[in-house]
CSV table of C-alpha atoms and ligand atoms in Angstrom, one decimal:
chain,number,residue,atom,x,y,z
A,22,MET,CA,95.3,104.3,148.8
A,23,THR,CA,96.2,100.4,148.6
A,24,SER,CA,99.4,99.2,149.1
A,25,ASN,CA,101.4,99.1,145.9
A,26,LYS,CA,105.2,98.3,146.1
A,27,LYS,CA,105.7,100.2,142.6
A,28,ILE,CA,104.1,103.6,143.8
A,29,THR,CA,106.7,105.3,146.9
A,30,ARG,CA,104.4,107.3,149.4
A,31,GLN,CA,106.4,110.9,148.6
A,32,ALA,CA,104.8,110.4,145.0
A,33,VAL,CA,101.1,109.9,146.1
A,34,SER,CA,102.1,113.3,147.9
A,35,LEU,CA,103.2,114.8,145.2
A,36,PHE,CA,100.2,113.8,143.1
A,37,HIS,CA,98.0,115.6,145.6
A,38,ARG,CA,99.7,118.6,146.5
A,39,LYS,CA,100.2,119.1,142.1
A,40,ILE,CA,95.7,118.4,142.1
A,41,LYS,CA,95.6,120.5,145.2
A,42,GLU,CA,97.8,123.7,143.7
A,43,ALA,CA,96.6,123.7,140.4
A,44,GLU,CA,94.0,125.8,139.0
A,45,ARG,CA,93.3,124.8,135.3
A,46,ILE,CA,94.0,120.6,134.8
A,47,ALA,CA,93.7,118.6,131.4
A,48,ILE,CA,93.3,114.8,131.6
A,49,SER,CA,94.1,113.3,128.2
A,50,GLY,CA,94.0,109.1,127.6
A,51,HIS,CA,94.7,107.5,124.3
A,52,ILE,CA,92.9,107.9,121.1
A,53,ASN,CA,90.7,104.8,120.1
A,54,PRO,CA,89.3,104.9,124.2
A,55,ASP,CA,88.6,102.2,125.4
A,56,GLY,CA,86.9,101.3,128.8
A,57,ASP,CA,89.9,101.7,130.7
A,58,CYS,CA,91.2,104.6,129.5
A,59,VAL,CA,87.3,106.4,129.1
A,60,GLY,CA,87.0,105.4,133.5
A,61,ALA,CA,90.3,106.6,134.2
A,62,CYS,CA,89.8,110.3,132.6
A,63,LEU,CA,86.1,110.0,134.3
A,64,GLY,CA,87.3,109.1,137.4
A,65,LEU,CA,90.5,111.2,138.0
A,66,CYS,CA,88.1,114.4,136.8
A,67,ALA,CA,84.9,113.2,139.1
A,68,TYR,CA,87.8,112.8,142.0
A,69,ILE,CA,89.0,116.3,141.3
A,70,LEU,CA,85.4,118.1,141.1
A,71,ASP,CA,84.4,116.4,144.5
A,72,LEU,CA,87.1,117.7,146.3
A,73,ASP,CA,86.9,121.4,144.8
A,74,PRO,CA,84.4,121.6,142.0
A,75,LYS,CA,85.9,124.9,141.4
A,76,LYS,CA,88.5,123.9,139.5
A,77,LYS,CA,88.6,123.7,135.7
A,78,VAL,CA,88.8,120.4,134.4
A,79,ASP,CA,89.3,119.8,130.4
A,80,ILE,CA,89.4,115.9,129.3
A,81,LEU,CA,90.9,115.9,126.0
A,82,LEU,CA,89.7,112.9,124.6
A,83,GLU,CA,88.5,111.1,120.8
A,84,PRO,CA,84.5,110.6,121.1
A,85,ILE,CA,84.0,107.6,123.5
A,86,SER,CA,81.5,105.1,122.9
A,87,GLU,CA,77.8,105.7,123.5
A,88,LYS,CA,77.4,103.1,126.7
A,89,PHE,CA,80.0,104.9,128.3
A,90,ARG,CA,78.2,108.4,127.7
A,91,PHE,CA,76.4,107.7,131.0
A,92,LEU,CA,79.5,108.4,133.3
A,93,ALA,CA,79.8,111.6,135.6
A,94,TYR,CA,81.4,114.4,133.2
A,95,ALA,CA,81.4,112.8,130.1
A,96,ASP,CA,80.6,116.2,129.4
A,97,HIS,CA,83.8,117.6,129.9
A,98,ILE,CA,85.1,115.5,127.3
A,99,MET,CA,86.4,117.7,124.0
A,100,GLN,CA,88.5,117.9,121.3
A,101,GLU,CA,89.9,121.4,121.6
A,102,LYS,CA,91.3,122.5,124.1
A,103,THR,CA,89.6,125.9,125.9
A,104,GLU,CA,92.7,127.4,127.1
A,105,GLU,CA,95.1,130.1,125.7
A,106,GLU,CA,97.8,129.3,128.1
A,107,PRO,CA,99.5,126.0,129.4
A,108,TYR,CA,97.7,123.8,131.5
A,109,ASP,CA,99.1,123.9,134.9
A,110,LEU,CA,98.8,119.8,135.2
A,111,TYR,CA,98.2,118.1,132.1
A,112,PHE,CA,97.7,114.2,133.4
A,113,SER,CA,98.8,111.4,130.8
A,114,LEU,CA,96.3,108.5,131.4
A,115,ASP,CA,96.5,104.5,130.0
A,116,CYS,CA,99.5,105.8,127.3
A,117,SER,CA,102.7,103.9,126.7
A,118,ASP,CA,104.2,106.6,125.0
A,119,LYS,CA,103.4,110.4,124.8
A,120,GLU,CA,102.3,109.6,120.2
A,121,ARG,CA,99.5,107.5,121.9
A,122,LEU,CA,98.1,111.2,123.1
A,123,GLY,CA,97.5,111.7,119.4
A,124,ALA,CA,96.0,114.9,118.8
A,125,PHE,CA,96.4,115.9,122.5
A,126,GLN,CA,100.6,115.2,122.8
A,127,GLU,CA,101.9,119.2,121.8
A,128,LEU,CA,99.0,120.4,125.0
A,129,PHE,CA,101.0,117.3,127.3
A,130,GLU,CA,104.4,119.1,127.1
A,131,GLU,CA,103.9,122.5,127.1
A,132,ALA,CA,101.8,121.9,130.2
A,133,ARG,CA,103.1,123.3,133.1
A,134,PHE,CA,103.8,120.1,135.1
A,135,THR,CA,103.1,116.7,133.8
A,136,ILE,CA,101.6,113.2,135.0
A,137,CYS,CA,101.9,110.1,133.5
A,138,VAL,CA,99.4,106.9,135.4
A,139,ASP,CA,99.6,103.7,132.6
A,140,HIS,CA,100.2,99.6,133.0
A,141,HIS,CA,101.4,98.9,129.8
A,142,ILE,CA,104.9,96.8,129.9
A,143,SER,CA,106.5,99.0,126.4
A,144,ASN,CA,105.7,102.1,128.9
A,145,GLN,CA,109.9,103.8,128.9
A,146,GLY,CA,108.3,106.3,131.1
A,147,PHE,CA,108.0,110.0,130.2
A,148,GLY,CA,106.0,113.2,132.4
A,149,ASP,CA,107.2,114.4,135.3
A,150,LEU,CA,106.3,112.2,138.0
A,151,ARG,CA,104.9,108.3,137.4
A,152,PHE,CA,103.3,106.0,137.9
A,153,ILE,CA,103.8,103.1,135.6
A,154,ASP,CA,103.1,99.3,137.1
A,155,ALA,CA,102.6,96.4,134.7
A,156,ASP,CA,101.3,95.0,137.2
A,157,ALA,CA,98.7,96.1,137.3
A,158,SER,CA,95.6,95.0,135.8
A,159,SER,CA,94.4,98.0,134.1
A,160,THR,CA,95.1,102.0,134.5
A,161,CYS,CA,92.0,102.6,136.6
A,162,GLU,CA,93.4,99.8,139.4
A,163,ILE,CA,96.5,102.5,140.1
A,164,LEU,CA,94.1,105.7,140.2
A,165,TYR,CA,92.4,103.8,143.1
A,166,ASP,CA,96.1,102.9,144.8
A,167,ILE,CA,96.9,106.9,144.5
A,168,LEU,CA,93.5,108.1,145.4
A,169,GLU,CA,92.2,108.7,148.6
A,170,GLU,CA,89.7,105.8,149.6
A,171,LYS,CA,87.5,107.7,151.9
A,172,LYS,CA,87.4,110.7,149.3
A,173,ILE,CA,86.0,108.1,146.1
A,174,SER,CA,82.7,109.1,145.7
A,175,PHE,CA,79.7,107.1,144.0
A,176,ASP,CA,80.4,108.4,140.6
A,177,THR,CA,85.0,107.6,140.2
A,178,ALA,CA,84.4,104.2,141.5
A,179,GLN,CA,81.9,103.1,139.1
A,180,CYS,CA,84.3,104.9,136.5
A,181,LEU,CA,87.2,102.7,138.6
A,182,TYR,CA,85.5,99.5,138.2
A,183,LEU,CA,84.3,99.9,134.5
A,184,GLY,CA,88.0,100.5,133.7
A,185,ILE,CA,89.0,97.2,135.7
A,186,VAL,CA,86.3,95.2,134.2
A,187,HIS,CA,87.0,96.0,130.3
A,188,ASP,CA,90.9,95.0,131.1
A,189,THR,CA,90.2,92.1,132.9
A,190,GLY,CA,87.9,91.1,130.1
A,191,VAL,CA,85.3,90.8,133.5
A,192,PHE,CA,87.1,89.5,136.0
A,193,LYS,CA,89.0,86.8,133.7
A,194,HIS,CA,91.8,87.4,131.8
A,195,SER,CA,95.8,86.2,134.0
A,196,ASN,CA,96.2,90.3,135.1
A,197,THR,CA,92.6,89.1,137.9
A,198,THR,CA,94.6,88.9,141.5
A,199,ARG,CA,93.2,89.1,144.6
A,200,LYS,CA,93.8,92.5,144.5
A,201,VAL,CA,92.1,93.5,141.9
A,202,MET,CA,89.2,91.5,143.3
A,203,GLU,CA,89.3,93.5,146.5
A,204,ILE,CA,89.6,96.8,145.0
A,205,ALA,CA,86.3,95.8,143.3
A,206,GLY,CA,84.5,94.6,146.2
A,207,ALA,CA,86.0,98.1,147.9
A,208,LEU,CA,84.1,100.4,144.7
A,209,ILE,CA,80.8,97.8,145.0
A,210,ASP,CA,80.5,98.8,148.8
A,211,LYS,CA,81.2,102.6,147.2
A,212,GLY,CA,77.3,101.5,145.7
A,213,VAL,CA,78.3,100.4,142.4
A,214,ARG,CA,76.0,97.6,140.5
A,215,PRO,CA,78.5,95.2,138.7
A,216,ASP,CA,75.9,94.0,137.1
A,217,PHE,CA,74.5,97.5,135.6
A,218,ILE,CA,78.5,98.4,134.8
A,219,ILE,CA,79.2,94.9,133.4
A,220,ASP,CA,75.9,94.2,130.8
A,221,GLU,CA,75.3,97.9,129.5
A,222,THR,CA,79.0,98.8,128.6
A,223,PHE,CA,80.6,95.4,128.5
A,224,TYR,CA,77.9,92.1,126.6
A,225,LYS,CA,75.4,94.9,125.5
A,226,LYS,CA,75.2,94.6,121.8
A,227,THR,CA,73.1,95.8,119.3
A,228,TYR,CA,71.8,94.1,116.7
A,229,ILE,CA,74.5,95.0,113.8
A,230,GLN,CA,77.1,94.7,116.6
A,231,ASN,CA,76.2,90.9,116.9
A,232,GLN,CA,75.7,90.5,113.1
A,233,ILE,CA,79.0,91.7,112.9
A,234,LEU,CA,80.9,89.2,115.8
A,235,GLY,CA,78.7,87.0,113.9
A,236,ARG,CA,80.3,87.4,110.3
A,237,ALA,CA,83.9,87.8,112.0
A,238,LEU,CA,83.6,84.5,114.0
A,239,MET,CA,81.9,82.5,110.1
A,240,GLU,CA,84.5,84.1,108.2
A,241,SER,CA,87.5,83.6,110.6
A,242,ILE,CA,90.6,81.7,109.3
A,243,LEU,CA,93.2,78.8,111.2
A,244,LEU,CA,96.3,78.6,110.7
A,245,LEU,CA,98.6,76.4,111.7
A,246,ASP,CA,96.9,73.6,112.8
A,247,GLY,CA,94.7,75.5,114.2
A,248,ARG,CA,97.2,77.7,116.6
A,249,ILE,CA,96.5,80.7,114.8
A,250,ILE,CA,92.8,82.3,114.5
A,251,PHE,CA,92.2,85.4,112.4
A,252,SER,CA,90.0,87.3,110.4
A,253,ALA,CA,89.5,91.1,109.2
A,254,ILE,CA,86.7,93.7,108.0
A,255,LYS,CA,87.7,95.7,105.4
A,256,LYS,CA,86.5,99.6,105.8
A,257,LYS,CA,83.8,98.8,102.6
A,258,ASP,CA,82.4,96.0,105.1
A,259,MET,CA,82.1,98.6,107.5
A,260,ASP,CA,80.7,101.2,105.5
A,261,PHE,CA,78.0,99.1,104.9
A,262,TYR,CA,77.0,98.1,108.0
A,263,GLY,CA,77.4,102.1,109.1
A,264,ILE,CA,79.5,100.7,112.4
A,265,GLU,CA,82.8,102.1,113.8
A,266,SER,CA,86.1,100.2,115.5
A,267,GLY,CA,84.0,100.2,118.6
A,268,ASP,CA,81.1,98.3,117.4
A,269,LEU,CA,84.0,95.6,116.7
A,270,ASP,CA,84.7,94.9,120.5
A,271,GLY,CA,84.4,91.6,121.7
A,272,VAL,CA,85.6,90.4,118.6
A,273,ILE,CA,89.1,89.5,119.4
A,274,ASP,CA,87.8,88.1,122.6
A,275,GLN,CA,85.4,85.4,121.0
A,276,LEU,CA,88.2,84.5,118.1
A,277,ARG,CA,91.0,83.6,121.1
A,278,VAL,CA,88.8,81.5,122.8
A,279,THR,CA,88.6,78.7,120.1
A,280,GLU,CA,89.3,75.4,121.0
A,281,GLY,CA,93.2,74.9,120.5
A,282,VAL,CA,94.4,78.2,119.4
A,283,GLU,CA,97.0,80.4,121.4
A,284,CYS,CA,97.2,83.5,119.4
A,285,ALA,CA,94.6,85.6,117.6
A,286,LEU,CA,94.7,88.4,115.3
A,287,PHE,CA,91.5,91.3,114.3
A,288,LEU,CA,92.4,93.2,111.6
A,289,TYR,CA,89.8,96.5,110.6
A,290,GLU,CA,90.5,99.0,108.1
A,291,LYS,CA,90.4,102.2,109.6
A,292,THR,CA,91.3,104.1,106.1
A,293,GLU,CA,92.0,102.0,102.5
A,294,GLY,CA,94.8,99.9,102.4
A,295,GLN,CA,95.8,100.2,106.5
A,296,PHE,CA,94.6,98.1,108.7
A,297,LYS,CA,94.5,98.1,112.7
A,298,VAL,CA,95.4,94.7,113.7
A,299,SER,CA,94.5,93.3,117.5
A,300,LEU,CA,96.4,90.7,119.3
A,301,ARG,CA,95.3,88.6,121.5
A,302,SER,CA,97.8,84.8,123.6
A,303,ASN,CA,96.9,82.6,125.3
A,304,GLY,CA,100.2,82.8,126.8
A,305,LYS,CA,102.4,80.4,125.1
A,306,VAL,CA,103.3,84.1,122.8
A,307,ASP,CA,104.4,87.4,123.9
A,308,VAL,CA,101.8,89.4,121.2
A,309,ARG,CA,103.6,93.0,122.1
A,310,LYS,CA,106.9,91.7,120.9
A,311,ILE,CA,105.2,91.0,117.2
A,312,ALA,CA,102.8,94.6,118.0
A,313,GLU,CA,106.2,96.5,118.9
A,314,GLN,CA,108.1,95.3,115.8
A,315,PHE,CA,105.1,96.2,113.5
A,316,GLY,CA,105.6,100.1,115.8
A,317,GLY,CA,102.7,99.2,118.2
A,318,GLY,CA,102.6,97.6,121.9
A,319,GLY,CA,100.8,96.9,124.1
A,320,HIS,CA,100.5,93.9,126.8
A,321,VAL,CA,102.0,90.5,126.6
A,322,LYS,CA,98.2,89.2,126.6
A,323,ALA,CA,96.5,91.7,123.8
A,324,ALA,CA,98.6,94.5,121.8
A,325,GLY,CA,98.3,95.6,118.9
A,326,CYS,CA,99.8,97.8,116.0
A,327,THR,CA,98.2,99.3,112.4
A,328,VAL,CA,99.6,98.5,109.4
A,329,GLU,CA,99.3,99.1,105.6
A,330,GLY,CA,99.0,96.4,103.1
A,331,ASN,CA,96.6,94.1,102.0
A,332,VAL,CA,95.0,91.0,104.6
A,333,ARG,CA,97.2,88.4,103.0
A,334,ASP,CA,100.1,90.0,103.7
A,335,ILE,CA,100.0,91.2,106.8
A,336,VAL,CA,98.7,88.1,108.6
A,337,ASN,CA,101.6,86.7,106.3
A,338,SER,CA,104.2,89.1,107.8
A,339,ILE,CA,102.6,88.4,111.8
A,340,SER,CA,102.0,84.1,111.7
A,341,PRO,CA,106.0,83.5,110.7
A,342,LEU,CA,107.0,85.5,114.0
A,343,ILE,CA,104.3,84.2,116.0
A,344,ASP,CA,104.8,80.4,114.4
A,345,GLN,CA,109.3,81.0,116.3
A,346,GLN,CA,107.8,81.6,119.4
A,347,LEU,CA,105.4,78.8,119.3
A,348,GLU,CA,108.8,76.7,118.2
A,349,GLN,CA,110.7,77.2,121.9
A,350,GLY,CA,107.2,76.2,123.4
A,351,LYS,CA,107.7,78.5,126.4
A,352,ASP,CA,105.7,80.2,128.8
A,353,VAL,CA,105.4,83.8,128.7
B,26,5GP,P1,92.9,96.6,121.6
B,26,5GP,O1,93.1,95.5,120.1
B,26,5GP,O2,92.0,96.3,122.2
B,26,5GP,O3,92.9,98.0,121.0
B,26,5GP,O4,94.9,96.7,122.0
B,26,5GP,C1,95.1,95.9,123.5
B,26,5GP,C2,96.0,96.4,124.1
B,26,5GP,O5,97.2,96.9,123.2
B,26,5GP,C3,95.7,97.5,124.6
B,26,5GP,O6,96.5,98.1,126.2
B,26,5GP,C4,96.2,99.2,124.0
B,26,5GP,O7,96.3,100.4,124.4
B,26,5GP,C5,97.7,98.3,122.7
B,26,5GP,N1,97.6,99.1,121.9
B,26,5GP,C6,96.8,98.7,121.4
B,26,5GP,N2,96.4,99.4,119.3
B,26,5GP,C7,98.6,99.4,120.0
B,26,5GP,C8,99.3,100.9,118.8
B,26,5GP,O8,98.9,100.8,118.2
B,26,5GP,N3,100.5,101.0,119.6
B,26,5GP,C9,100.4,100.5,121.3
B,26,5GP,N4,101.4,101.2,121.6
B,26,5GP,N5,99.6,99.7,121.9
B,26,5GP,C10,98.6,99.6,121.3
B,27,MN,MN1,94.5,99.7,130.1
């Protein structure tokens, strides 16, 4: 356990006691699982099964990207419960609220004991035991704080490292602290290979993924004297290329690093007339506040929401809110 002022010793010992006492455990993360979510779910599963292989651990999660499937216990991921009885213990990882559990919210609610581990600033607190730290880079960082260092195996280490890599954008976002680097170092000591994890799960793209990235950049539009950039992909284009949402990872990051840009928006059409919006800030706009106005959430510099309408109307309703914050000229 590393030092984390938001986590008490009592809470940590209850976490470990609950794992010890539970026979049937479930772990869920948020809908549309990203690297931190997948790393947290699989890392915790590996940790529990390393301690006691006889325990039953179900990971109830939407299907994950192919690029994460090499991680240990990826085959424990399922979309249907295997038990009639409520789970003894249920973990919600990387979810800012219960709704983000999607189809598994009800199973979480009926479990005998629930634990929430999360780092979203918009998390108001839910679950019987809570580890919520908006200063943490990732849910995987908080898990590292909670887990007993000497019991972290290579399998768990690899998952936690992957989660940290993804939520820090490979150690470059402003959530990359000295502590993050120290944890990453400790995980490397467990045998994790940074080159492998970073290239295979973050940078590597299929030819089609590169094509769609190129297209999204080529069709991007600057607004407000170049301080906002947006791009959008329609469902018919996603169908044409045969791609899913996970194939669009990295588009928003590249838009954000466009010179002069303060805020980047990327939209993709989930179903006809309904767009998932990703927002990223370079420090002058609190994008979480904006996403929340549309029923979404996230972090100050990275947030998202789902909005009905066409691209023009959605961008026209979001950009004045960005403009307002830019006018105030404050750092977030
Ligand atoms: P992304 O744009 O990569 O999907 O999400 C950026 C951040 O915002 C992530 O931390 C993600 O969990 C959060 N986020 C994205 N979409 C939503 C949403 O619809 N609701 C909430 N509460 N958070 C979201
Ligand atoms: Mn996260």
